[in-house]
Short mmCIF file of C-alpha atoms and ligand atoms in Angstrom, two decimals:
data_model
loop_
_atom_site.label_atom_id
_atom_site.label_comp_id
_atom_site.label_asym_id
_atom_site.label_seq_id
_atom_site.Cartn_x
_atom_site.Cartn_y
_atom_site.Cartn_z
CA UNK G 28 117.93 222.07 63.86
CA UNK G 29 120.30 224.49 65.66
CA UNK G 30 119.70 228.30 64.61
CA UNK G 31 122.47 230.66 65.20
CA UNK G 32 124.01 234.46 63.29
CA UNK G 33 127.12 234.25 61.59
CA UNK G 34 129.05 236.59 60.78
CA UNK G 35 131.66 236.99 57.90
CA UNK G 36 134.28 240.84 59.31
CA UNK G 37 136.52 241.27 56.97
CA UNK G 38 138.90 242.39 58.48
CA UNK G 39 141.08 240.86 61.29
CA UNK G 40 140.27 243.84 64.09
CA UNK G 41 136.70 243.14 63.19
CA UNK G 42 137.70 239.65 64.56
CA UNK G 43 139.02 240.55 67.52
CA UNK G 44 135.90 243.08 68.37
CA UNK G 45 133.28 240.25 67.78
CA UNK G 46 135.33 237.76 69.65
CA UNK G 47 135.05 240.60 72.25
CA UNK G 48 132.08 241.37 71.83
CA UNK G 49 130.56 237.90 71.91
CA UNK G 50 133.03 236.24 74.03
CA UNK G 51 132.37 232.36 74.80
CA UNK G 52 129.07 232.11 72.87
CA UNK G 53 130.65 232.52 69.63
CA UNK G 54 132.87 229.64 68.20
CA UNK G 55 135.17 230.65 65.09
CA UNK G 56 134.74 228.70 61.93
CA UNK G 57 137.19 228.16 58.56
CA UNK G 58 136.34 225.67 56.74
CA UNK G 59 133.97 224.76 58.72
CA UNK G 60 134.87 220.74 58.51
CA UNK G 61 134.70 220.11 62.25
CA UNK G 62 132.70 223.41 63.16
CA UNK G 63 129.80 222.02 61.49
CA UNK G 64 129.72 218.48 61.70
CA UNK G 65 130.36 219.41 65.24
CA UNK G 66 126.57 221.54 65.45
CA UNK G 67 125.16 218.46 63.68
CA UNK G 68 126.14 216.74 65.87
CA UNK G 69 124.45 218.81 69.19
CA UNK G 70 128.35 218.08 70.62
CA UNK G 71 128.68 222.01 69.87
CA UNK G 72 125.69 225.03 69.55
CA UNK G 73 127.84 228.11 69.18
CA UNK G 74 125.26 231.27 69.28
CA UNK G 75 127.15 233.00 66.83
CA UNK G 76 130.10 231.77 63.87
CA UNK G 77 132.46 234.49 63.10
CA UNK G 78 133.71 233.47 60.44
CA UNK G 79 137.12 233.23 59.08
CA UNK G 80 136.76 232.48 55.68
CA UNK G 81 136.79 236.72 54.33
CA UNK G 82 140.29 236.83 55.49
CA UNK G 83 141.65 236.11 52.28
CA UNK G 84 145.11 237.12 53.79
CA UNK G 85 145.85 234.30 55.24
CA UNK G 86 145.87 231.80 53.25
CA UNK G 87 148.92 231.89 51.61
CA UNK G 88 152.21 229.34 51.15
CA UNK G 89 155.44 231.52 50.58
CA UNK G 90 159.11 230.60 50.80
CA UNK G 91 161.21 233.53 52.35
CA UNK G 92 163.61 232.77 55.82
CA UNK G 93 161.63 229.35 56.22
CA UNK G 94 158.24 228.64 54.74
CA UNK G 95 155.41 230.77 55.46
CA UNK G 96 151.53 228.91 55.24
CA UNK G 97 149.03 230.76 56.19
CA UNK G 98 146.25 229.65 58.66
CA UNK G 99 142.67 229.63 56.19
CA UNK G 100 145.29 227.73 53.45
CA UNK G 101 142.80 224.79 52.34
CA UNK G 102 144.60 221.00 52.17
CA UNK G 103 143.47 221.10 48.17
CA UNK G 104 146.43 223.85 48.03
CA UNK G 105 149.01 222.03 49.89
CA UNK G 106 148.13 218.92 47.92
CA UNK G 107 148.25 220.95 45.07
CA UNK G 108 151.72 222.71 45.81
CA UNK G 109 154.61 221.63 43.77
CA UNK G 110 157.04 223.10 46.73
CA UNK G 111 155.78 221.77 49.55
CA UNK G 112 155.24 218.22 48.09
CA UNK G 113 159.17 218.45 46.90
CA UNK G 114 160.24 221.02 49.98
CA UNK G 115 157.99 219.42 53.04
CA UNK G 116 157.20 216.44 51.19
CA UNK G 117 155.96 214.70 54.89
CA UNK G 118 152.94 217.79 54.84
CA UNK G 119 152.37 217.18 51.26
CA UNK G 120 151.85 213.23 52.58
CA UNK G 121 149.18 214.19 55.38
CA UNK G 122 146.68 216.77 53.71
CA UNK G 123 146.31 215.02 50.03
CA UNK G 124 144.90 212.18 52.22
CA UNK G 125 143.05 213.88 54.34
CA UNK G 126 139.23 213.14 53.63
CA UNK G 127 137.71 213.48 49.95
CA UNK G 128 138.38 216.07 47.53
CA UNK G 129 135.01 217.74 48.88
CA UNK G 130 136.55 218.18 52.37
CA UNK G 131 140.53 219.25 51.20
CA UNK G 132 138.75 222.09 49.79
CA UNK G 133 137.35 224.06 52.21
CA UNK G 134 139.13 222.19 55.24
CA UNK G 135 142.05 224.20 55.80
CA UNK G 136 145.21 223.88 58.25
CA UNK G 137 144.27 225.85 60.81
CA UNK G 138 141.14 224.12 61.96
CA UNK G 139 143.26 220.77 61.69
CA UNK G 140 145.63 222.19 64.04
CA UNK G 141 143.26 224.50 66.46
CA UNK G 142 140.32 220.84 66.44
CA UNK G 143 143.28 219.14 68.14
CA UNK G 144 141.80 216.06 67.40
CA UNK G 145 144.48 213.52 68.35
CA UNK G 146 144.03 212.06 65.12
CA UNK G 147 144.49 215.51 63.22
CA UNK G 148 146.96 214.26 60.06
CA UNK G 149 148.74 217.65 59.84
CA UNK G 150 150.47 217.86 63.33
CA UNK G 151 152.56 215.00 62.65
CA UNK G 152 154.45 216.24 59.68
CA UNK G 153 154.18 219.83 61.19
CA UNK G 154 156.25 218.38 64.19
CA UNK G 155 158.71 216.88 61.98
CA UNK G 156 158.99 220.21 60.06
CA UNK G 157 159.96 221.70 63.39
CA UNK G 158 157.01 224.13 62.76
CA UNK G 159 155.87 227.36 64.65
CA UNK G 160 152.52 228.48 65.61
CA UNK G 161 151.82 231.83 65.21
CA UNK G 162 148.87 233.55 67.26
CA UNK G 163 147.37 236.60 66.80
CA UNK G 164 145.31 238.27 69.34
CA UNK G 165 143.95 241.73 70.06
CA UNK G 166 147.60 243.03 71.54
CA UNK G 167 149.89 241.86 69.12
CA UNK G 168 151.21 238.01 68.03
CA UNK G 169 152.94 235.50 69.71
CA UNK G 170 154.89 232.04 68.35
CA UNK G 171 154.18 228.69 70.05
CA UNK G 172 156.76 226.11 69.03
CA UNK G 173 154.29 222.92 68.10
CA UNK G 174 155.29 220.83 70.10
CA UNK G 175 153.82 222.46 72.74
CA UNK G 176 150.71 223.84 71.16
CA UNK G 177 148.74 220.36 72.74
CA UNK G 178 147.51 220.56 75.83
CA UNK G 179 144.86 217.69 75.70
CA UNK G 180 142.20 216.17 73.47
CA UNK G 181 140.50 219.32 71.57
CA UNK G 182 143.10 221.42 73.80
CA UNK G 183 145.12 223.84 73.23
CA UNK G 184 147.41 226.87 74.28
CA UNK G 185 145.43 229.10 72.26
CA UNK G 186 143.36 231.22 74.34
CA UNK G 187 139.58 232.46 73.04
CA UNK G 188 140.80 235.71 72.43
CA UNK G 189 143.15 234.71 69.90
CA UNK G 190 143.60 233.44 65.90
CA UNK G 191 146.10 231.05 64.66
CA UNK G 192 147.68 233.20 61.29
CA UNK G 193 150.18 230.87 60.02
CA UNK G 194 153.01 228.21 60.47
CA UNK G 195 156.68 229.16 60.08
CA UNK G 196 158.64 226.35 59.27
CA UNK G 197 162.40 227.11 59.32
CA UNK G 198 164.30 226.13 56.57
CA UNK G 199 165.96 222.92 57.41
CA UNK G 200 169.50 222.09 57.66
CA UNK G 201 171.83 220.81 55.25
CA UNK G 202 170.00 218.14 52.65
CA UNK G 203 166.69 217.99 54.17
CA UNK G 204 163.56 215.99 53.72
CA UNK G 205 160.46 214.46 54.83
CA UNK G 206 157.61 211.62 55.04
CA UNK G 207 153.70 210.91 56.51
CA UNK G 208 152.76 207.48 57.15
CA UNK G 209 148.55 207.47 57.70
CA UNK G 210 148.10 204.28 59.13
CA UNK G 211 144.70 203.53 58.79
CA UNK G 212 142.34 200.42 58.00
CA UNK G 213 140.83 201.96 54.35
CA UNK G 214 142.78 204.16 52.09
CA UNK G 215 140.45 207.04 51.58
CA UNK G 216 137.75 208.69 53.95
CA UNK G 217 139.56 206.67 57.48
CA UNK G 218 141.27 208.97 60.77
CA UNK G 219 145.10 207.48 61.12
CA UNK G 220 144.78 205.36 64.04
CA UNK G 221 148.78 205.49 64.65
CA UNK G 222 150.59 208.39 62.70
CA UNK G 223 154.22 208.99 62.15
CA UNK G 224 156.08 211.55 60.47
CA UNK G 225 160.28 212.12 60.21
CA UNK G 226 162.03 215.10 59.07
CA UNK G 227 165.66 213.67 58.54
CA UNK G 228 168.52 215.59 57.69
CA UNK G 229 171.82 213.43 56.28
CA UNK G 230 175.35 214.82 55.84
CA UNK G 231 177.64 214.75 52.99
CA UNK G 232 178.65 211.24 54.43
CA UNK G 233 175.15 210.27 54.51
CA UNK G 234 175.26 210.39 58.41
CA UNK G 235 172.33 211.41 60.03
CA UNK G 236 172.32 214.52 60.75
CA UNK G 237 169.45 215.07 62.06
CA UNK G 238 165.91 213.42 62.92
CA UNK G 239 162.98 214.49 64.50
CA UNK G 240 159.72 212.03 64.30
CA UNK G 241 156.20 213.42 65.27
CA UNK G 242 153.89 210.64 66.55
CA UNK G 243 150.24 211.08 66.34
CA UNK G 244 147.41 208.87 68.69
CA UNK G 245 150.56 207.35 70.02
CA UNK G 246 150.37 209.94 73.33
CA UNK G 247 147.53 212.10 74.67
CA UNK G 248 148.47 214.83 72.15
CA UNK G 249 150.29 214.96 69.54
CA UNK G 250 154.63 213.99 70.14
CA UNK G 251 157.85 213.85 69.31
CA UNK G 252 160.09 211.15 70.00
CA UNK G 253 162.70 212.98 71.52
CA UNK G 254 164.86 209.70 72.46
CA UNK G 255 164.90 207.99 69.29
CA UNK G 256 165.84 211.46 67.38
CA UNK G 257 168.72 211.37 69.85
CA UNK G 258 169.80 207.99 69.53
CA UNK G 259 169.63 208.47 65.21
CA UNK G 260 171.96 211.60 65.70
CA UNK G 261 175.21 210.95 64.27
CA UNK G 262 174.48 207.67 62.93
CA UNK G 263 174.97 205.65 59.97
CA UNK G 264 171.15 205.02 57.84
CA UNK G 265 171.75 201.19 58.68
CA UNK G 266 169.45 198.43 59.34
CA UNK G 267 170.06 197.64 63.66
CA UNK G 268 170.28 202.01 63.77
CA UNK G 269 166.78 201.95 62.31
CA UNK G 270 165.05 198.95 63.74
CA UNK G 271 166.78 200.21 67.42
CA UNK G 272 165.49 203.69 66.32
CA UNK G 273 161.67 202.24 66.27
CA UNK G 274 162.09 200.55 69.81
CA UNK G 275 162.81 203.35 71.23
CA UNK G 276 159.90 205.47 69.52
CA UNK G 277 157.57 202.85 70.66
CA UNK G 278 158.84 202.62 74.27
CA UNK G 279 158.74 206.65 74.22
CA UNK G 280 155.15 206.55 73.10
CA UNK G 281 152.09 206.19 75.68
CA UNK G 282 149.02 205.09 73.17
CA UNK G 283 145.64 203.95 74.47
CA UNK G 284 143.09 201.10 73.39
CA UNK G 285 140.21 202.40 71.86
CA UNK G 286 137.36 201.70 69.30
CA UNK G 287 140.12 202.18 66.23
CA UNK G 288 142.68 199.95 67.73
CA UNK G 289 144.48 198.58 70.54
CA UNK G 290 147.81 200.12 72.34
CA UNK G 291 150.09 196.72 71.91
CA UNK G 292 149.38 196.96 68.31
CA UNK G 293 150.02 200.86 68.29
CA UNK G 294 153.25 200.87 69.54
CA UNK G 295 154.11 197.07 67.51
CA UNK G 296 153.52 199.84 64.59
CA UNK G 297 154.94 202.72 65.86
CA UNK G 298 158.83 200.19 65.73
CA UNK G 299 157.98 198.82 61.72
CA UNK G 300 157.14 202.76 60.70
CA UNK G 301 160.17 204.35 62.25
CA UNK G 302 162.20 202.65 59.89
CA UNK G 303 160.01 202.59 56.95
CA UNK G 304 159.33 206.68 57.15
CA UNK G 305 163.25 206.87 58.02
CA UNK G 306 164.12 205.34 54.61
CA UNK G 307 160.95 207.41 52.88
CA UNK G 308 162.37 210.42 53.50
CA UNK G 309 166.27 209.28 53.13
CA UNK G 310 165.23 208.29 49.48
CA UNK G 311 163.74 211.36 48.33
CA UNK G 312 166.52 213.34 49.94
CA UNK G 313 168.65 211.51 46.87
CA UNK G 314 166.19 212.14 44.33
CA UNK G 315 165.80 215.82 45.13
CA UNK M 29 113.80 233.22 63.51
CA UNK M 30 116.17 235.66 61.83
CA UNK M 31 116.62 235.79 58.02
CA UNK M 32 119.32 236.73 55.56
CA UNK M 33 119.27 238.01 51.88
CA UNK M 34 122.26 235.60 50.29
CA UNK M 35 122.90 236.57 46.02
CA UNK M 36 124.60 234.28 43.96
CA UNK M 37 125.19 232.64 40.79
CA UNK M 38 122.99 228.85 40.31
CA UNK M 39 123.21 227.02 37.33
CA UNK M 40 124.44 230.56 35.82
CA UNK M 41 120.97 232.74 36.39
CA UNK M 42 121.56 235.31 39.25
CA UNK M 43 119.50 234.57 42.59
CA UNK M 44 118.64 235.91 45.92
CA UNK M 45 117.76 233.31 48.41
CA UNK M 46 116.43 234.73 52.01
CA UNK M 47 116.43 232.17 54.82
CA UNK M 48 118.41 231.66 58.00
CA UNK M 49 121.63 232.36 58.24
CA UNK M 50 122.18 228.77 59.72
CA UNK M 51 121.01 226.99 57.05
CA UNK M 52 123.37 225.05 55.10
CA UNK M 53 123.61 225.26 51.19
CA UNK M 54 122.42 221.73 50.72
CA UNK M 55 119.44 223.22 52.75
CA UNK M 56 118.69 226.11 50.80
CA UNK M 57 118.80 224.01 47.41
CA UNK M 58 116.30 221.47 48.24
CA UNK M 59 113.96 223.50 50.50
CA UNK M 60 113.81 227.04 49.31
CA UNK M 61 114.97 226.73 45.58
CA UNK M 62 113.22 223.46 45.01
CA UNK M 63 116.25 222.09 43.24
CA UNK M 64 116.31 218.15 45.19
CA UNK M 65 119.00 216.73 42.94
CA UNK M 66 121.87 216.95 45.05
CA UNK M 67 121.39 214.43 48.54
CA UNK M 68 121.26 214.15 52.00
CA UNK M 69 122.89 211.27 52.76
CA UNK M 70 124.44 211.57 56.05
CA UNK M 71 124.90 215.55 56.56
CA UNK M 72 128.13 215.06 57.72
CA UNK M 73 130.81 215.24 54.62
CA UNK M 74 130.75 211.48 54.77
CA UNK M 75 128.95 209.99 51.68
CA UNK M 76 129.33 212.73 49.25
CA UNK M 77 125.64 212.37 48.13
CA UNK M 78 125.07 216.44 48.15
CA UNK M 79 128.34 217.32 46.15
CA UNK M 80 128.01 220.31 44.44
CA UNK M 81 130.61 222.70 42.34
CA UNK M 82 131.24 226.22 44.09
CA UNK M 83 133.57 227.98 41.69
CA UNK M 84 135.02 225.30 39.91
CA UNK M 85 135.69 223.73 42.61
CA UNK M 86 133.65 219.71 44.03
CA UNK M 87 132.43 220.68 48.12
CA UNK M 88 129.68 218.92 50.56
CA UNK M 89 126.68 221.07 50.30
CA UNK M 90 125.61 220.07 53.61
CA UNK M 91 128.37 221.30 55.83
CA UNK M 92 128.68 224.73 53.73
CA UNK M 93 127.12 227.26 55.39
CA UNK M 94 124.83 229.57 53.11
CA UNK M 95 126.02 232.50 54.05
CA UNK M 96 129.37 231.70 52.28
CA UNK M 97 127.77 231.20 49.34
CA UNK M 98 127.12 235.04 48.62
CA UNK M 99 128.69 236.26 45.59
CA UNK M 100 130.10 232.47 44.26
CA UNK M 101 129.30 230.72 41.56
CA UNK M 102 127.32 227.30 42.06
CA UNK M 103 126.25 224.56 40.34
CA UNK M 104 124.72 221.51 40.80
CA UNK M 105 123.15 218.38 38.51
CA UNK M 106 120.14 220.12 37.34
CA UNK M 107 122.89 223.22 35.65
CA UNK M 108 124.42 220.74 33.91
CA UNK M 109 123.14 219.37 31.06
CA UNK M 110 122.60 222.02 27.29
CA UNK M 111 119.35 224.76 28.01
CA UNK M 112 117.71 222.85 24.99
CA UNK M 113 118.31 219.71 27.14
CA UNK M 114 120.75 217.74 25.47
CA UNK M 115 122.43 215.95 28.77
CA UNK M 116 125.91 216.04 30.04
CA UNK M 117 128.08 213.48 28.32
CA UNK M 118 128.95 211.98 32.16
CA UNK M 119 125.01 212.04 31.97
CA UNK M 120 124.57 209.76 28.97
CA UNK M 121 127.78 207.74 29.99
CA UNK M 122 126.03 207.43 33.36
CA UNK M 123 123.34 206.00 31.73
CA UNK M 124 124.46 203.81 28.73
CA UNK M 125 126.99 202.32 30.63
CA UNK M 126 125.18 201.57 33.90
CA UNK M 127 126.62 203.94 35.97
CA UNK M 128 123.12 203.68 37.82
CA UNK M 129 121.37 201.90 40.23
CA UNK M 130 118.78 203.20 43.09
CA UNK M 131 121.07 206.94 41.99
CA UNK M 132 121.09 208.48 45.21
CA UNK M 133 124.50 208.70 44.97
CA UNK M 134 124.19 209.52 41.02
CA UNK M 135 124.21 213.22 41.64
CA UNK M 136 126.90 213.35 43.50
CA UNK M 137 129.51 211.35 41.77
CA UNK M 138 128.30 213.18 38.29
CA UNK M 139 129.87 216.23 40.05
CA UNK M 140 132.82 215.49 41.27
CA UNK M 141 133.68 213.29 38.54
CA UNK M 142 132.44 217.05 36.41
CA UNK M 143 135.31 218.82 38.40
CA UNK M 144 138.00 216.44 37.78
CA UNK M 145 137.35 216.31 33.86
CA UNK M 146 136.70 219.91 33.90
CA UNK M 147 140.42 220.34 35.09
CA UNK M 148 142.30 217.46 33.83
CA UNK M 149 140.17 215.85 30.34
CA UNK M 150 142.00 212.65 30.29
CA UNK M 151 142.46 211.20 33.78
CA UNK M 152 143.81 207.99 34.47
CA UNK M 153 141.64 205.56 36.12
CA UNK M 154 143.30 206.49 39.55
CA UNK M 155 142.73 209.88 39.45
CA UNK M 156 138.92 209.18 38.68
CA UNK M 157 139.22 206.92 42.02
CA UNK M 158 140.98 209.21 43.76
CA UNK M 159 138.62 212.04 42.49
CA UNK M 160 134.84 209.86 44.04
CA UNK M 161 137.05 208.57 46.88
CA UNK M 162 134.14 211.01 49.07
CA UNK M 163 131.02 209.30 47.30
CA UNK M 164 129.88 206.27 48.85
CA UNK M 165 127.57 204.20 46.23
CA UNK M 166 125.75 201.03 47.73
CA UNK M 167 124.69 199.65 44.76
CA UNK M 168 126.74 199.49 42.10
CA UNK M 169 130.40 198.12 43.46
CA UNK M 170 132.16 201.35 41.97
CA UNK M 171 132.99 199.23 38.20
CA UNK M 172 130.66 200.62 36.55
CA UNK M 173 130.87 204.17 38.01
CA UNK M 174 135.01 204.52 36.84
CA UNK M 175 133.90 202.86 33.53
CA UNK M 176 130.99 205.60 32.96
CA UNK M 177 133.37 208.77 33.93
CA UNK M 178 136.45 206.94 31.50
CA UNK M 179 134.04 206.62 28.69
CA UNK M 180 132.06 210.21 29.50
CA UNK M 181 136.19 211.64 29.36
CA UNK M 182 135.92 209.62 25.63
CA UNK M 183 132.74 211.21 24.80
CA UNK M 184 134.30 214.74 25.72
CA UNK M 185 138.22 214.05 23.76
CA UNK M 186 136.25 212.81 21.21
CA UNK M 187 133.75 216.39 20.70
CA UNK M 188 136.23 218.63 20.97
C1 LIG C 426 134.34 213.35 55.95
C2 LIG C 426 134.92 213.96 56.85
C3 LIG C 426 136.46 213.55 56.59
C4 LIG C 426 137.31 214.19 57.36
N1 LIG C 426 139.08 213.32 57.50
C5 LIG C 426 139.90 214.13 58.28
C6 LIG C 426 140.80 213.35 57.72
O1 LIG C 426 141.29 211.99 57.20
N2 LIG C 426 142.09 213.70 58.56
C7 LIG C 426 142.34 214.78 59.40
O2 LIG C 426 143.02 215.16 60.46
N3 LIG C 426 140.83 215.53 59.87
C8 LIG C 426 139.55 214.95 59.50
N4 LIG C 426 138.62 215.13 59.18
C9 LIG C 426 138.68 216.69 60.38
C10 LIG C 426 138.80 218.06 59.02
O3 LIG C 426 137.93 218.17 57.75
C11 LIG C 426 139.89 218.66 59.65
O4 LIG C 426 140.27 218.84 60.96
C12 LIG C 426 140.21 220.16 59.39
O5 LIG C 426 141.54 220.07 58.58
C13 LIG C 426 139.59 220.95 60.05
O6 LIG C 426 139.67 222.69 59.68
P1 LIG C 426 138.24 223.41 59.51
O7 LIG C 426 138.91 224.23 58.32
O8 LIG C 426 137.11 223.44 58.68
O9 LIG C 426 138.08 223.54 60.70
P2 LIG C 426 136.57 224.24 61.52
O10 LIG C 426 135.63 223.50 61.23
O11 LIG C 426 135.97 225.36 60.47
O12 LIG C 426 137.45 224.50 62.51
C14 LIG C 426 137.83 223.88 63.62
C15 LIG C 426 138.03 224.04 64.61
O13 LIG C 426 139.11 224.67 64.98
C16 LIG C 426 139.22 226.34 65.63
N5 LIG C 426 139.25 227.45 64.27
C17 LIG C 426 139.67 227.20 62.94
N6 LIG C 426 140.66 228.29 62.45
C18 LIG C 426 140.95 228.65 63.62
C19 LIG C 426 142.15 229.96 63.00
N7 LIG C 426 142.76 230.55 62.04
N8 LIG C 426 141.92 230.14 64.95
C20 LIG C 426 141.97 229.82 65.39
N9 LIG C 426 140.88 229.13 65.63
C21 LIG C 426 140.66 228.04 64.48
C22 LIG C 426 137.10 226.10 64.92
O14 LIG C 426 136.71 227.17 66.14
C23 LIG C 426 136.68 225.27 65.68
O15 LIG C 426 137.33 224.77 66.89
C24 LIG C 426 137.35 215.40 58.42
C25 LIG C 426 136.39 215.89 58.52
C26 LIG C 426 135.24 215.37 57.09
C27 LIG C 426 134.33 216.28 57.42
S1 LIG C 427 124.85 214.46 52.59
FE1 LIG C 427 126.59 215.47 52.39
S2 LIG C 427 128.57 214.33 52.29
FE2 LIG C 427 126.87 213.03 52.88
S1 LIG C 428 123.38 203.67 42.78
FE1 LIG C 428 122.90 203.48 44.50
S2 LIG C 428 124.14 204.19 45.92
FE2 LIG C 428 124.94 204.65 44.08
#
C-alpha cells in the first residue's frame, strides 16, 4: 500500500501555500473517487494529498446573474436540487446517473471536470449549458469557457497552482430546455460509450432560436457540434431538420474505436440521439 | 510510518484511531477496530461491499480517506442492531426473506438500504433498485434483496 501524507487546509490561502511548498509531489483531492482509485491502481503516487474538502464555501448551487455551482458540489447535491432538475435539466440527467449513490455522495463536479476523462458525464451538459470554468490561483481568478478547458484525455488548461472554484452558467436566452443522453450498455455503474447533451432555446413561434450540442467520447476531448448548431438556428422543429442536424453532428465528430465501442457505432448513435435530445429538450420547455 | 490521530463517532461511541494518514476508512474499521462487517470486494468503489453510513449518507469506505472522518459520525453494520441485540428490521427481513446467501454483499446492501429507508420510509421498487445500484451481489439475483427491503419498510411502518 502507498504511503502518503494528508493535509486538509481550511482556506484557499492555505491551499496555495501548500501547493507552492510541495509542487508536483502533491495531488489535490476532492471526493477522491478518481484519486483514491488511481492511487490503488498505482497510476498515481503522490507524496502528499491536499484535500479540498475543508473548503465548505465551495459547495453551493446559487442563482443570481445566471447560475453558480461551487466546484466541491457533489453529484448527489445536483441530483437532489429541484432548481437543477427544472432549469439545468441536462446536468440533472448526468449527475443522477453518475456511478452509484455511494459515489455521488462524495464525488464532486469539479473533480469530474478536472479529471478530464473523455467520458466525464458532466462535461456534455456543461458544454450545452455554455458554462464557464472559474479557476483561482495565488494571483487571483480567471475564467475559461468550458469548450476551451480540455486539451486532451486527462489534460486541461488548469495550471498546477490553480484550483477550480466555480462553474458559471449564463441565464439562458428565452424559453430554454436541455437534456443529456448517457449511452451505456448498462443502466447503472457504467461509463458512457457516448454522451450527448442538447441545450435548446425556442422563439414564441416555436422556431429554434439557439441550440448547443455537447458531445463526449466523440473526440479526444469533449466538444461542441458547432456546424449542427448553426444549421438548427432559425429552423422549425421538424423531423427532417432534426435528422439532418444529427447527420451534421455525426460528421463533425471524430470518435475512435475503443474497447467499449467502435467509431462507426458512435457516429450512428450521434445521428440518432441528436434529434431525440432536441425533442426531449423541447418537451421540457413545453412542460414548464 | 507516520501516524495521525483521528477522532470520530463510531456506532454511537466516541473513538480515536492512531493510523497512517494513507489508510482508508475500510482498512481502519477492519484492522484497527477489528470490525469486519464491512468487506473489501474491489477496493475501488465498484461493488459496494464496504458501504457504511457517514453522517446519514451511504459511502464506499474503501475509497474514503481516514483523515476525512475526523469529527464525523460513522455507522457500520455492527451498529444497527439494538444495544440488547434486537436485530434491525432490515436484518430480520433479510434473514426471513432469503436476502442472504453467501453473505459477502449483505452488510453493504443493508447499509445502502438503511440510508434509503432513514430518508424515505416508503420507497417504490424503482427507488429501492436505484439505491442498491452500487451494490453487487453474485448470489441472489437481487429479487430477494429488493423484497427484503420492501418487507423491512413494512415492518418499520407497522412498528410506528
Ligand atoms: C465506482 C465509480 C463509478 C464512477 N462512475 C462514473 C460515471 O458514471 N461517470 C463519470 O463521469 N465518472 C464516474 N466516475 C469517476 C468519478 O467518480 C468522477 O469523475 C467524479 O466526479 C470525480 O470527482 P471527485 O470529487 O471524486 O474527484 P477526485 O478524485 O477528488 O479528483 C479528480 C481529479 O481532479 C482534481 N481536482 C478535483 N477537484 C479539483 C478542484 N476543485 N480544482 C482542481 N483540481 C481538482 C484532482 O487533483 C484529480 O486529479 C466513477 C468513479 C467510481 C469510483
Ligand atoms: S470494496 Fe469498496 S466498493 Fe468494492
Ligand atoms: S449473497 Fe453472495 S454476494 Fe450477495
